[in-house]
Coordinates of C-alpha atoms in Angstrom, one line a residue:
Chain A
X1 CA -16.8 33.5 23.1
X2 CA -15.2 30.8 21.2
X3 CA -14.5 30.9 17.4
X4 CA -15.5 27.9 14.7
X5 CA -13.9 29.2 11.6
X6 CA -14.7 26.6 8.3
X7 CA -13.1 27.8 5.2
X8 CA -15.1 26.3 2.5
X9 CA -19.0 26.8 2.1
X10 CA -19.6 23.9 -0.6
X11 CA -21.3 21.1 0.5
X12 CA -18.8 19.7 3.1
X13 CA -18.2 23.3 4.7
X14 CA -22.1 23.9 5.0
X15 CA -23.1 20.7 6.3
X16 CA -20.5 21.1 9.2
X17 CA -21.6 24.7 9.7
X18 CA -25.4 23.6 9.7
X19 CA -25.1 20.6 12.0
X20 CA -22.6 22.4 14.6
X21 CA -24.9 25.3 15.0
X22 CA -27.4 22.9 16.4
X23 CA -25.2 21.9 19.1
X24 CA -23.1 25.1 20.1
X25 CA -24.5 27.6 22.1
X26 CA -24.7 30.5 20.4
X27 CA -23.7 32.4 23.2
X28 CA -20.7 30.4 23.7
X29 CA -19.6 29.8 19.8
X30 CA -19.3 31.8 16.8
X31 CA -19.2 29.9 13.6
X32 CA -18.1 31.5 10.5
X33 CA -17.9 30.2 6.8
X34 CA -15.5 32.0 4.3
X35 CA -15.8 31.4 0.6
X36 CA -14.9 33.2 -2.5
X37 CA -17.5 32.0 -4.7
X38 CA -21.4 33.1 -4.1
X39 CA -23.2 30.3 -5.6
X40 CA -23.2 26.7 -4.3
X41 CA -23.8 23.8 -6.8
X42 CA -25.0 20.9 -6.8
X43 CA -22.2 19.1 -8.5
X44 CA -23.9 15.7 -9.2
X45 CA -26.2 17.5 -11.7
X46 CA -23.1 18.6 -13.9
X47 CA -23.3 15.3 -15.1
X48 CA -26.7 15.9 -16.4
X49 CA -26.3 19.2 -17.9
X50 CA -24.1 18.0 -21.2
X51 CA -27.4 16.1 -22.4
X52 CA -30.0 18.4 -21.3
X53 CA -31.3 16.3 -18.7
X54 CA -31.2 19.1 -16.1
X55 CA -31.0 23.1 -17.3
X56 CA -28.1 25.1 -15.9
X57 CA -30.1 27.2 -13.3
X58 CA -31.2 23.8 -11.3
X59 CA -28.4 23.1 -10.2
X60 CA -27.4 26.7 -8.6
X61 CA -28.1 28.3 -5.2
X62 CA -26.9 31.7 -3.6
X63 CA -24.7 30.2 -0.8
X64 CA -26.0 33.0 1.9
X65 CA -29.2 31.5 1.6
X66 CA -28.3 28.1 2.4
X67 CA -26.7 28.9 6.5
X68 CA -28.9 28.5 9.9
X69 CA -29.1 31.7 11.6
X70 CA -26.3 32.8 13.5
X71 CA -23.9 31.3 11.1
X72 CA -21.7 34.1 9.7
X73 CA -21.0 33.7 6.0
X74 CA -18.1 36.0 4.7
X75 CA -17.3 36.0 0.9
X76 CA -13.8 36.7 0.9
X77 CA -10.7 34.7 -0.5
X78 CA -8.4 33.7 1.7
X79 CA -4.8 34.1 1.1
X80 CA -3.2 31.7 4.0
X81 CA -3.5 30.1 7.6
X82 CA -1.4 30.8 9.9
X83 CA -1.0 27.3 12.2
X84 CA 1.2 28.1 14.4
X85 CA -0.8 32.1 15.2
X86 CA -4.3 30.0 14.8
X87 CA -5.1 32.7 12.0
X88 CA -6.5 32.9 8.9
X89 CA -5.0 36.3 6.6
X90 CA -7.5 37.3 3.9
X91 CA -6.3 38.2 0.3
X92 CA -7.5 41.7 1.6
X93 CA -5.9 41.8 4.3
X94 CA -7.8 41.4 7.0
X95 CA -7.2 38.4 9.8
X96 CA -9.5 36.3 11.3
X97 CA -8.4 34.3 14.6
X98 CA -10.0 30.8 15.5
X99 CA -10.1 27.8 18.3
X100 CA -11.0 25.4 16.3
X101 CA -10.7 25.7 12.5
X102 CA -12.2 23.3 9.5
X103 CA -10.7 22.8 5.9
X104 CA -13.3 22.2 3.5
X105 CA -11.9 24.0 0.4
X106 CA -12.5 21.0 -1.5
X107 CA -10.9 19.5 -4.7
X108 CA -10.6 21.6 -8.5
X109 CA -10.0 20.9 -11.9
X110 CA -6.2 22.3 -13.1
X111 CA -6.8 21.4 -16.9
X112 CA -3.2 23.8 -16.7
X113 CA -1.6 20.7 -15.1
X114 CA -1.2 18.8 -18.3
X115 CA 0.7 20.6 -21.1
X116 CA -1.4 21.6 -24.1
X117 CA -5.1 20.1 -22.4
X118 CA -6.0 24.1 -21.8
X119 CA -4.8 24.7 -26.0
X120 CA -6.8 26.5 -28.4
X121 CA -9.4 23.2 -28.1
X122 CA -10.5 24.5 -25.2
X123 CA -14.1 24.5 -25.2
X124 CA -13.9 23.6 -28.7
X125 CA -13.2 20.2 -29.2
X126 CA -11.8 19.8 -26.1
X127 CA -14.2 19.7 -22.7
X128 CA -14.6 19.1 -19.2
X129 CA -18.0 18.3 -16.9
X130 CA -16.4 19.2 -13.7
X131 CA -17.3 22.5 -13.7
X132 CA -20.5 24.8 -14.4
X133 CA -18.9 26.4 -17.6
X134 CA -17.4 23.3 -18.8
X135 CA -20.8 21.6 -18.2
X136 CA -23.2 24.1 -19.8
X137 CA -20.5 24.3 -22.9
X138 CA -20.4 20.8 -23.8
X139 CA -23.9 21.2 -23.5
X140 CA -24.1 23.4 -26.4
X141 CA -21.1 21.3 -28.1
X142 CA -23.2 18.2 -28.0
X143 CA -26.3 19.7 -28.8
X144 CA -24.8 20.6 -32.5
X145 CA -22.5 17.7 -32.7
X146 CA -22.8 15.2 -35.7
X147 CA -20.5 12.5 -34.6
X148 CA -16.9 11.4 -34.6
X149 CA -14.3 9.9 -32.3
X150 CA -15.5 11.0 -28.8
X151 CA -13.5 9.8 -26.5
X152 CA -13.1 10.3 -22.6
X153 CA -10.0 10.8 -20.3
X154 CA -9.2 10.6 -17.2
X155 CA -6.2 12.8 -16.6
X156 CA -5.4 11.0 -13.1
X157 CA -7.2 8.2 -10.6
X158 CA -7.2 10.6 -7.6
X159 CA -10.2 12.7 -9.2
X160 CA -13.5 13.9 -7.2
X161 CA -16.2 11.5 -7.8
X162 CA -14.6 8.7 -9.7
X163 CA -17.7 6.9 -11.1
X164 CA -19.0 10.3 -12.5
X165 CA -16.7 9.8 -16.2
X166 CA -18.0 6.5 -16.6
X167 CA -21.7 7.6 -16.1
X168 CA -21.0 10.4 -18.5
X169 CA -19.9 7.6 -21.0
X170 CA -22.9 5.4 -20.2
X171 CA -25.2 8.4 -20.9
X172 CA -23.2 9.4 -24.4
X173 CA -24.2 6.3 -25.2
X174 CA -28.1 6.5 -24.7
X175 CA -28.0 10.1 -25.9
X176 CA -26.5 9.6 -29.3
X177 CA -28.7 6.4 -29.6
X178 CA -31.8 8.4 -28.5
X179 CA -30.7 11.2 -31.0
X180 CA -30.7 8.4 -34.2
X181 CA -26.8 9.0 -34.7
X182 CA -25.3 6.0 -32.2
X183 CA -23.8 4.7 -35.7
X184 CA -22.0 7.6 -36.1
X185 CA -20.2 8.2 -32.9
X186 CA -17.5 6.0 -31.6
X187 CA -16.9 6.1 -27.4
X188 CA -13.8 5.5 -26.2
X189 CA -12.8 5.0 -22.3
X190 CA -9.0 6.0 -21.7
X191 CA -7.8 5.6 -18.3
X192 CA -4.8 5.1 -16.2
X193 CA -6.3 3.0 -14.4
X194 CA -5.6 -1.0 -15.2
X195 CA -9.8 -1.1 -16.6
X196 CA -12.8 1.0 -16.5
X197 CA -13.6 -1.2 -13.7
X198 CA -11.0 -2.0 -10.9
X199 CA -12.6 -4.0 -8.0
X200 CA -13.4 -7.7 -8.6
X201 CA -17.0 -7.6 -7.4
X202 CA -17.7 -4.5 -9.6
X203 CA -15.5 -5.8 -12.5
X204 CA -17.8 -9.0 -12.6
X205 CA -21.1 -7.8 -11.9
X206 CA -20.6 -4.6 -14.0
X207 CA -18.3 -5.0 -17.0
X208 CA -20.9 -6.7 -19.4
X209 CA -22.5 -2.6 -19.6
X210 CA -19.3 -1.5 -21.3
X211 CA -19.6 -4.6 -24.3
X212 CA -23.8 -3.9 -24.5
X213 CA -23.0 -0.4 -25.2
X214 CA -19.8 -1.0 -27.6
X215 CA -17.6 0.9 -25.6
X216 CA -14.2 0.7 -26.0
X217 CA -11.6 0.7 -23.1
X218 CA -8.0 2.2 -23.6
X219 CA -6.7 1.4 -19.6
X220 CA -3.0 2.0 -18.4
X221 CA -2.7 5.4 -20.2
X222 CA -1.4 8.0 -18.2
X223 CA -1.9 11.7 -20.2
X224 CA 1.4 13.4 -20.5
X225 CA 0.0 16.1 -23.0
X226 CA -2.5 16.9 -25.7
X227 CA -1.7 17.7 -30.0
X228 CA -4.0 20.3 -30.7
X229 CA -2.7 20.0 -34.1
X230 CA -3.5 16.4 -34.4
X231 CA -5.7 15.7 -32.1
X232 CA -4.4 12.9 -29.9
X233 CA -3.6 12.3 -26.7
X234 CA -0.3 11.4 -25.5
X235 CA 0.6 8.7 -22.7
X236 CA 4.0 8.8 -20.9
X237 CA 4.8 5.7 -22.4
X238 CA 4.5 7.6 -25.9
X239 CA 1.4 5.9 -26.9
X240 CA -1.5 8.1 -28.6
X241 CA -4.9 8.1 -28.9
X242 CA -7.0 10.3 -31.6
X243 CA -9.9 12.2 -30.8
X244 CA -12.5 14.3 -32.5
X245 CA -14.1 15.2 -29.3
X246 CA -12.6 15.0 -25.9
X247 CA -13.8 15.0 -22.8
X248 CA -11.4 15.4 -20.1
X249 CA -11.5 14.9 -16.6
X250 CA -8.3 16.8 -15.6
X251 CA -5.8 16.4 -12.7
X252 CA -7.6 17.7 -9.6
X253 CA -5.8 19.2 -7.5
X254 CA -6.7 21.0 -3.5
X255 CA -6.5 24.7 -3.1
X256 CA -4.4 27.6 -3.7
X257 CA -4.5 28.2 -0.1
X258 CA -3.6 25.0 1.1
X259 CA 0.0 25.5 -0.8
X260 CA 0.3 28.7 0.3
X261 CA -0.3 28.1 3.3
X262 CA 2.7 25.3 3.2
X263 CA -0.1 22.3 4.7
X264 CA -0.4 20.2 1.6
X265 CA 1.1 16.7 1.4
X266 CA 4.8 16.6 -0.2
X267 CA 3.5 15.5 -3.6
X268 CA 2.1 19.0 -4.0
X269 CA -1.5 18.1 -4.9
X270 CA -2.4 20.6 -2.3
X271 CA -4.6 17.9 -0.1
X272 CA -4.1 17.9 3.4
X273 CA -2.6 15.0 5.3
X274 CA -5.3 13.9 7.9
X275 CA -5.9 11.1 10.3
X276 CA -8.5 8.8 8.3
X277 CA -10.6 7.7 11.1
X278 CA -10.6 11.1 13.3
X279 CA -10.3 13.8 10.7
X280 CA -8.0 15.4 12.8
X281 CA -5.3 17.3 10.8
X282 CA -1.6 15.7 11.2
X283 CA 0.0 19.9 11.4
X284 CA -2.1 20.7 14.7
X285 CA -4.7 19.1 17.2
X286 CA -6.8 22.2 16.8
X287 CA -7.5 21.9 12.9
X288 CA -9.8 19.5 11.1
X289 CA -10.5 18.1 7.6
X290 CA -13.2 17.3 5.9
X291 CA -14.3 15.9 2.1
X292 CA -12.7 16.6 -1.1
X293 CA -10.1 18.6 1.0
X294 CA -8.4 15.6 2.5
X295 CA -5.5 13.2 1.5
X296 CA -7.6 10.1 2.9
X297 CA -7.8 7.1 0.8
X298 CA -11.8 7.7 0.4
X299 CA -13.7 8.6 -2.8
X300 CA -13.7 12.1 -3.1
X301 CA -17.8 12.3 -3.4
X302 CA -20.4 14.5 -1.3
X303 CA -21.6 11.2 0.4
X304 CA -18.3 10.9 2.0
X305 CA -18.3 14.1 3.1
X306 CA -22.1 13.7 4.3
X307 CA -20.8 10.6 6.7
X308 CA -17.4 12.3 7.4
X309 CA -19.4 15.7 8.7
X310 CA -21.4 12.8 11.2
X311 CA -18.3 11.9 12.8
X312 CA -16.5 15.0 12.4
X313 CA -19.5 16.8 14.3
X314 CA -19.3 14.2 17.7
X315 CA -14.8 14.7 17.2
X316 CA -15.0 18.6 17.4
X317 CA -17.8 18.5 20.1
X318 CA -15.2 15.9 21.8
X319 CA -12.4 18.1 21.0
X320 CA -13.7 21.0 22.5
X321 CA -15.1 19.2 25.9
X322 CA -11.2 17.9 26.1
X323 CA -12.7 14.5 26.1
X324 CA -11.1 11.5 23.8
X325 CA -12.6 11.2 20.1
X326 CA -15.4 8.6 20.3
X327 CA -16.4 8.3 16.9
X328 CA -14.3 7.0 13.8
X329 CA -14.7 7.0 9.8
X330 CA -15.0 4.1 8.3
X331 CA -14.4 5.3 5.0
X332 CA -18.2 4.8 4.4
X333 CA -19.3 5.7 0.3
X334 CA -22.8 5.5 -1.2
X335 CA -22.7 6.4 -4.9
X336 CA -25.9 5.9 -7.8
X337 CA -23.7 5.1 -10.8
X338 CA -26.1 6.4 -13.9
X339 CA -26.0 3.4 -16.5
X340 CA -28.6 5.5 -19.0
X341 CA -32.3 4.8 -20.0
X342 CA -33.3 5.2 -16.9
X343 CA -31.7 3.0 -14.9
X344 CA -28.9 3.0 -13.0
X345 CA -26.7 1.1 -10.0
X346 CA -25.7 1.5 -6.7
X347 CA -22.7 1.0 -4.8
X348 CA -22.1 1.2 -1.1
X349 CA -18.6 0.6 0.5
X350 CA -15.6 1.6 3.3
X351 CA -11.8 1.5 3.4
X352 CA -11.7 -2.1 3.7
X353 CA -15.0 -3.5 1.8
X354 CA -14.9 -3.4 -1.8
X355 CA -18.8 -3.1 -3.2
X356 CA -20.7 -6.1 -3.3
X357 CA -23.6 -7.0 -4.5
X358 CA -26.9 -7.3 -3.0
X359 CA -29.6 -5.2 -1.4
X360 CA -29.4 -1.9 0.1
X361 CA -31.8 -1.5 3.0
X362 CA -32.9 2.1 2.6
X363 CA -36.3 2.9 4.3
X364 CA -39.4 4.5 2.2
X365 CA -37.7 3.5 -0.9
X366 CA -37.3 0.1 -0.4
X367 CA -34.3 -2.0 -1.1
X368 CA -32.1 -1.2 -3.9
X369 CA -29.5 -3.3 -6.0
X370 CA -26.0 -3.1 -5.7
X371 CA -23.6 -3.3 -8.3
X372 CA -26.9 -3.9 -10.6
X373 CA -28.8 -1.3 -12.8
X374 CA -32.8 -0.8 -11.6
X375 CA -34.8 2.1 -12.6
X376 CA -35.5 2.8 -8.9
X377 CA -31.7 3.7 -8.3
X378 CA -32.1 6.0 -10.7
X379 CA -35.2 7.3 -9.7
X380 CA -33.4 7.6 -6.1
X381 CA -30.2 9.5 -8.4
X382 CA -33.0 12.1 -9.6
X383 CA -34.7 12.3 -6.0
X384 CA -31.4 13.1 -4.5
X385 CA -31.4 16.5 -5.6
X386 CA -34.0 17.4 -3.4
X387 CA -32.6 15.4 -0.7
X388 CA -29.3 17.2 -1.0
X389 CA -30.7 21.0 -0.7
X390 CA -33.5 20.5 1.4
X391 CA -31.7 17.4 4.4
X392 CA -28.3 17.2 3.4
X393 CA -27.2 20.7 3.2
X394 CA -29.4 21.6 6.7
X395 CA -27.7 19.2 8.8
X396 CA -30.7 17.0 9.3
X397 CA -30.3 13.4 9.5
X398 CA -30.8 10.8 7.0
X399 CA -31.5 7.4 7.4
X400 CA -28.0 5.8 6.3
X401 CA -25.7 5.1 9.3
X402 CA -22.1 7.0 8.4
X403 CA -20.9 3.0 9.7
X404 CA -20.9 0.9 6.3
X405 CA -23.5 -2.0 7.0
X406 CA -23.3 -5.1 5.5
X407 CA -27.2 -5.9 6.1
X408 CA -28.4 -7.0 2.9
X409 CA -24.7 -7.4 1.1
X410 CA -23.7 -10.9 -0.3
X411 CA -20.1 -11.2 1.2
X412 CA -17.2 -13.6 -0.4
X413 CA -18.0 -17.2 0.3
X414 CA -21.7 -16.6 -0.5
X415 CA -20.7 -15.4 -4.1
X416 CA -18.7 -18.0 -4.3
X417 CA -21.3 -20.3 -4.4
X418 CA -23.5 -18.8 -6.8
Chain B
X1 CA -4.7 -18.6 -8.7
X2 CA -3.5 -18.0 -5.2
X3 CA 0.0 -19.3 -5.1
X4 CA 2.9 -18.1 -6.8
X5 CA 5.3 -21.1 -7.5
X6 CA 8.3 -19.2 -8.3
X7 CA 8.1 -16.7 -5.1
X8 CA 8.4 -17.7 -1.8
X9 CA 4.8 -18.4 -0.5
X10 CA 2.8 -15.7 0.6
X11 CA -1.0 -15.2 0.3
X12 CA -1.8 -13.1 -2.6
X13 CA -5.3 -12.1 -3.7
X14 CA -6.6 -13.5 -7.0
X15 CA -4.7 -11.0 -9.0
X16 CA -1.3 -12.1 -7.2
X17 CA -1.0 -8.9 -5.2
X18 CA -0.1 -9.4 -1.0
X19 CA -3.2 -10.3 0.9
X20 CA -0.8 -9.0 4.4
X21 CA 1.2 -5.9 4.4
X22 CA 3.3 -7.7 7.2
X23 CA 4.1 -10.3 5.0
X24 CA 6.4 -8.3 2.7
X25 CA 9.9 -9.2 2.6
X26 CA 12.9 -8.4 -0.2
X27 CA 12.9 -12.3 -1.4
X28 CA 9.6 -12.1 -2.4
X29 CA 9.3 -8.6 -3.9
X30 CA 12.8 -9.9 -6.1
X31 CA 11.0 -13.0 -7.1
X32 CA 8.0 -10.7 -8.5
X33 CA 9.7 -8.5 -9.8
X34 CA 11.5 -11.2 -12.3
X35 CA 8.3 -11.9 -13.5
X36 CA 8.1 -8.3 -15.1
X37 CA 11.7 -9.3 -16.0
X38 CA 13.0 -6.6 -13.5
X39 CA 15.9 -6.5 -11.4
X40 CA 15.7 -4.6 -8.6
X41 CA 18.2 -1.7 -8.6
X42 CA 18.7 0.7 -5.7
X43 CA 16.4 3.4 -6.9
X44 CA 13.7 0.3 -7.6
X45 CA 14.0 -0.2 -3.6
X46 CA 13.9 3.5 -2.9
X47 CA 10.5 3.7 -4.5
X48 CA 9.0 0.7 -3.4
X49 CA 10.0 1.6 0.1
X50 CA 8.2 5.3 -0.6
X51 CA 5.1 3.4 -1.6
X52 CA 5.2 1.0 1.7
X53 CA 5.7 4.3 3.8
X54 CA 2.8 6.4 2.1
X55 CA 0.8 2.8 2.1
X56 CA 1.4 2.6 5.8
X57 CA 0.6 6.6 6.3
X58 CA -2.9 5.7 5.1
X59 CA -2.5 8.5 2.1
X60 CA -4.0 7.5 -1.3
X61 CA -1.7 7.4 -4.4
X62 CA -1.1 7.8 -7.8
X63 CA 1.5 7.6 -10.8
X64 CA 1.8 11.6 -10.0
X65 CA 1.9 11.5 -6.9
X66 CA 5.3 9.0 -7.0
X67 CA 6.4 11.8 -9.9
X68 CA 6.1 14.7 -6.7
X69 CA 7.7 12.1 -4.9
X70 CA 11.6 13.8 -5.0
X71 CA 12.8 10.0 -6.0
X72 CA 11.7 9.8 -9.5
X73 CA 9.6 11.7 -12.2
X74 CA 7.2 10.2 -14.1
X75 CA 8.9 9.1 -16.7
X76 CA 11.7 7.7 -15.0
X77 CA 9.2 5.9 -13.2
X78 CA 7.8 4.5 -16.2
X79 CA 11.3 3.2 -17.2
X80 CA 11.8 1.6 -14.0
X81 CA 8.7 -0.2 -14.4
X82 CA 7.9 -0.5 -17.8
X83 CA 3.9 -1.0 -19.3
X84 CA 1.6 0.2 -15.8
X85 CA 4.3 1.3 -13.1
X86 CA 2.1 1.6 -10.2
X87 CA 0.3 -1.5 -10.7
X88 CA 3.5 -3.1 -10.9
X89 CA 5.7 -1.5 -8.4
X90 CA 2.6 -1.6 -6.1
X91 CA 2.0 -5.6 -6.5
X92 CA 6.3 -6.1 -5.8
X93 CA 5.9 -3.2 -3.0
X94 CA 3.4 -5.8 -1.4
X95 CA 0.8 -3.4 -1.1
X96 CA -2.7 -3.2 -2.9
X97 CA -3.6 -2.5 -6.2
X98 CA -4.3 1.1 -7.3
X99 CA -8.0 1.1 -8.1
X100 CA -11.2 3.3 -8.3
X101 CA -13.8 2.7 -6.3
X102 CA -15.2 0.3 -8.8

């Protein structure tokens, strides 16, 4: 009896759990998941919860509930692996050995990271979406809020789902129109990014959204720390921006266990070097990584971890017939980008295309626009949810190839000559 | 515009940054960096050659990331390159411009 041991049970972990129980013999392999947390969200629908678009409780699920049979679920932290041993030592003590193991302990919020973001603001004045709590409290903030300076940070471009802050700022938009007091909020965009928009296809097709919605863009501000007295931010370069109300998208940062477990990448964001195209860790052959948990230069976003756990699925069924790796990531992301009033765009892309416009061949839905708002992309956002618990999560297959297409996609010299 | 007439000539991208990684030599990354009105000091090179390696590694990066780095901290990265470091230091370091995926 062979042991598959994935640390991690969000939705990377249980996807590759899910789909490699359909091809392992049970007889043969024993898969186990350890996670510390019981519930499993369903992290796009944070983004809905500040404006009461979705209710806390739809977007939670007990994790048990969500494994084939004959997946073994253990809820347990772990304290460290052990490469070199092929062991896995539990925070209470107990050890687990493994042939082949998966990372998928993700990406977290360290608000703690920035001196003064966690201040007595905290849930105040001061928010994040990132998180249930932060989510349902901001909720109850902007439920009661009668306007003011609102303005939205990103603490750091190497965040988990990169669009999401400018969706939230699209959506402040329609809800404080919707709720008559539009006049009396300002938005403001601050990022250390050089725009809110970075890619020239996106930056063209796109950018026209943040001057309909008078949103202001602050770009090349990198957040050293936060006044709570004064309520401002402050850049590295000593510049400041007031706030009434901040939302904050703080540095994210992999797990605990990754550092204690001395695997991370020397910068000591706790991600773990991995080879983009196999997932195969760079420390040992017998290790793998998969979504937020990586250091590969992809969006950190459950799609990517959708097409990673395709590929990673055929590597480790390679690996373990001691056959070459026949399949590679491309780097493939498909993100809705929610643009408000029921509409929103799409955007498909890989390491080395940038997203272009077009159509998106998706069958039963029909085609969808890229890089251009349509109510069916958000009506595709909202039927994701189901999607996502009900095919995603179970390891069945959708209809997108993890290989970026570029069926349908206007490429360079076409543009051009529009 | 796609040629830089000061710099040696090398394909750039419509925001001047190196279209080949290849490409890169110390000439060039000199000439662009005068046009921030930087001269290249030793600790300049060290950290462009950190971002080439960590380009070449595959690894996504960030201003904090170059802070982790053991070369620099932040803000001695921010005096080195003054106004957006890694977009400059990236776009002399002849490797692409940090973006989102937007």
């Amino acid at each position: 009896m062979k042991t598959i041991l994935i640390l991690g049970g969000g939705t990377a972990g249980t996807m590759m759990a899910n789909k490699l129980r359909k091809q392992l013999p049970i007889d043969d392999y024993k898969i186990q998941v350890i996670d510390k947390d019981e519930n499993h969200y369903y992290q796009p629908g944070f983004l809905f919860i500040p404006f009461g678009i979705y209710q806390p409780e739809e977007v939670v699920k007990k994790k048990k509930d969500l494994f084939s049979p004959y997946i073994d679920f253990i809820l347990a932290e772990v304290d460290r692996i052990e490469v070199e041993s092929n062991l896995v030592i539990l925070k209470n003590g107990a050890t687990l050995s493994y042939d082949v193991l998966i990372i998928a302990t993700g990406s977290q919020v360290v608000p703690e990271e920035t001196p003064q973001l966690k201040g007595k603001l905290w849930y105040k004045d001061i928010f994040d979406f990132y998180t249930y709590e932060g989510s349902v409290k901001l909720a109850e903030k902007l439920a009661n809020w009668q306007g003011g300076r609102l303005v939205i940070n990103l603490a750091e471009t190497i965040i988990k789902c990169p669009v999401a802050p400018l969706e939230f700022t699209f959506l402040a938009d329609a809800y404080f129109t919707e709720k008559g007091i539009r006049d009396k909020v300002s938005i403001t965009y601050v990022t250390p990014l050089p725009g809110a928009f970075t890619k020239p296809k996106a930056t063209k097709m796109l950018s026209q959204l943040l001057i309909e919605k008078s949103i202001e863009v602050i770009p090349d501000f990198y957040l050293q720390s936060v006044d709570n007295e004064r309520k401002v931010l402050i850049s590295y370069d000593e510049k400041e921006v007031p706030f009434d109300l901040l939302v904050s998208i703080p540095v994210n940062k992999g797990s605990d266990v990754i550092e204690r477990s001395n695997i991370g990448d020397e910068d000591g964001l706790n991600f773990v070097p991995t080879d983009k195209y196999t997932l195969q860790a760079k420390a040992k052959e017998n290790i793998f990584i998969i979504g937020d948990a990586t250091n590969v230069p992809a969006s950190k976003a459950g799609s990517v971890a959708h097409f990673e756990a395709e590929v990673l699925t055929e590597n480790i069924l390679s690996y373990i017939k001691g056959e070459p790796f026949k399949e590679k990531f491309d780097g493939h992301s498909n993100c809705f980008i929610e643009t408000g009033y029921g509409k929103a765009a799409l955007i498909d892309f890989n390491y080395t295309t940038e997203p272009l416009p077009g159509k998106f061949p998706f069958a039963g839905l029909g085609p969808l626009a890229l890089l251009q708002e349509s109510r069916i992309n958000h009506w595709g956002k909202l039927a994701f949810k189901w999607v996502y618990w009900n095919m995603l999560l179970t390891g069945k297959k959708i209809p997108i190839s993890h290989q970026m297409s570029m069926a349908g996609k206007i490429n360079e010299e076409e543009l051009i000559k529009k | 515009m796609n040629t830089l007439t000061s710099a040696p000539t090398l394909q750039v991208n419509e925001e001047g940054y190196l279209k080949n990684y290849q490409d890169w030599n110390r000439d060039w990354a000199t000439e662009i960096a005068h046009q921030y009105n930087i001269s290249l000091t030793p600790k300049h090179w060290d950290v462009l050659n950190w971002l080439r390696a960590k380009q070449a590694e595959g690894t996504a990066l960030s201003v904090r990331k170059v802070g982790n780095s053991g070369i620099v901290d932040i803000k001695e990265f921010y005096a080195l390159f003054p106004g957006g470091p890694l977009k400059i230091s990236s776009r002399i370091a002849g490797i692409p411009k940090p973006a989102s995926c937007i």
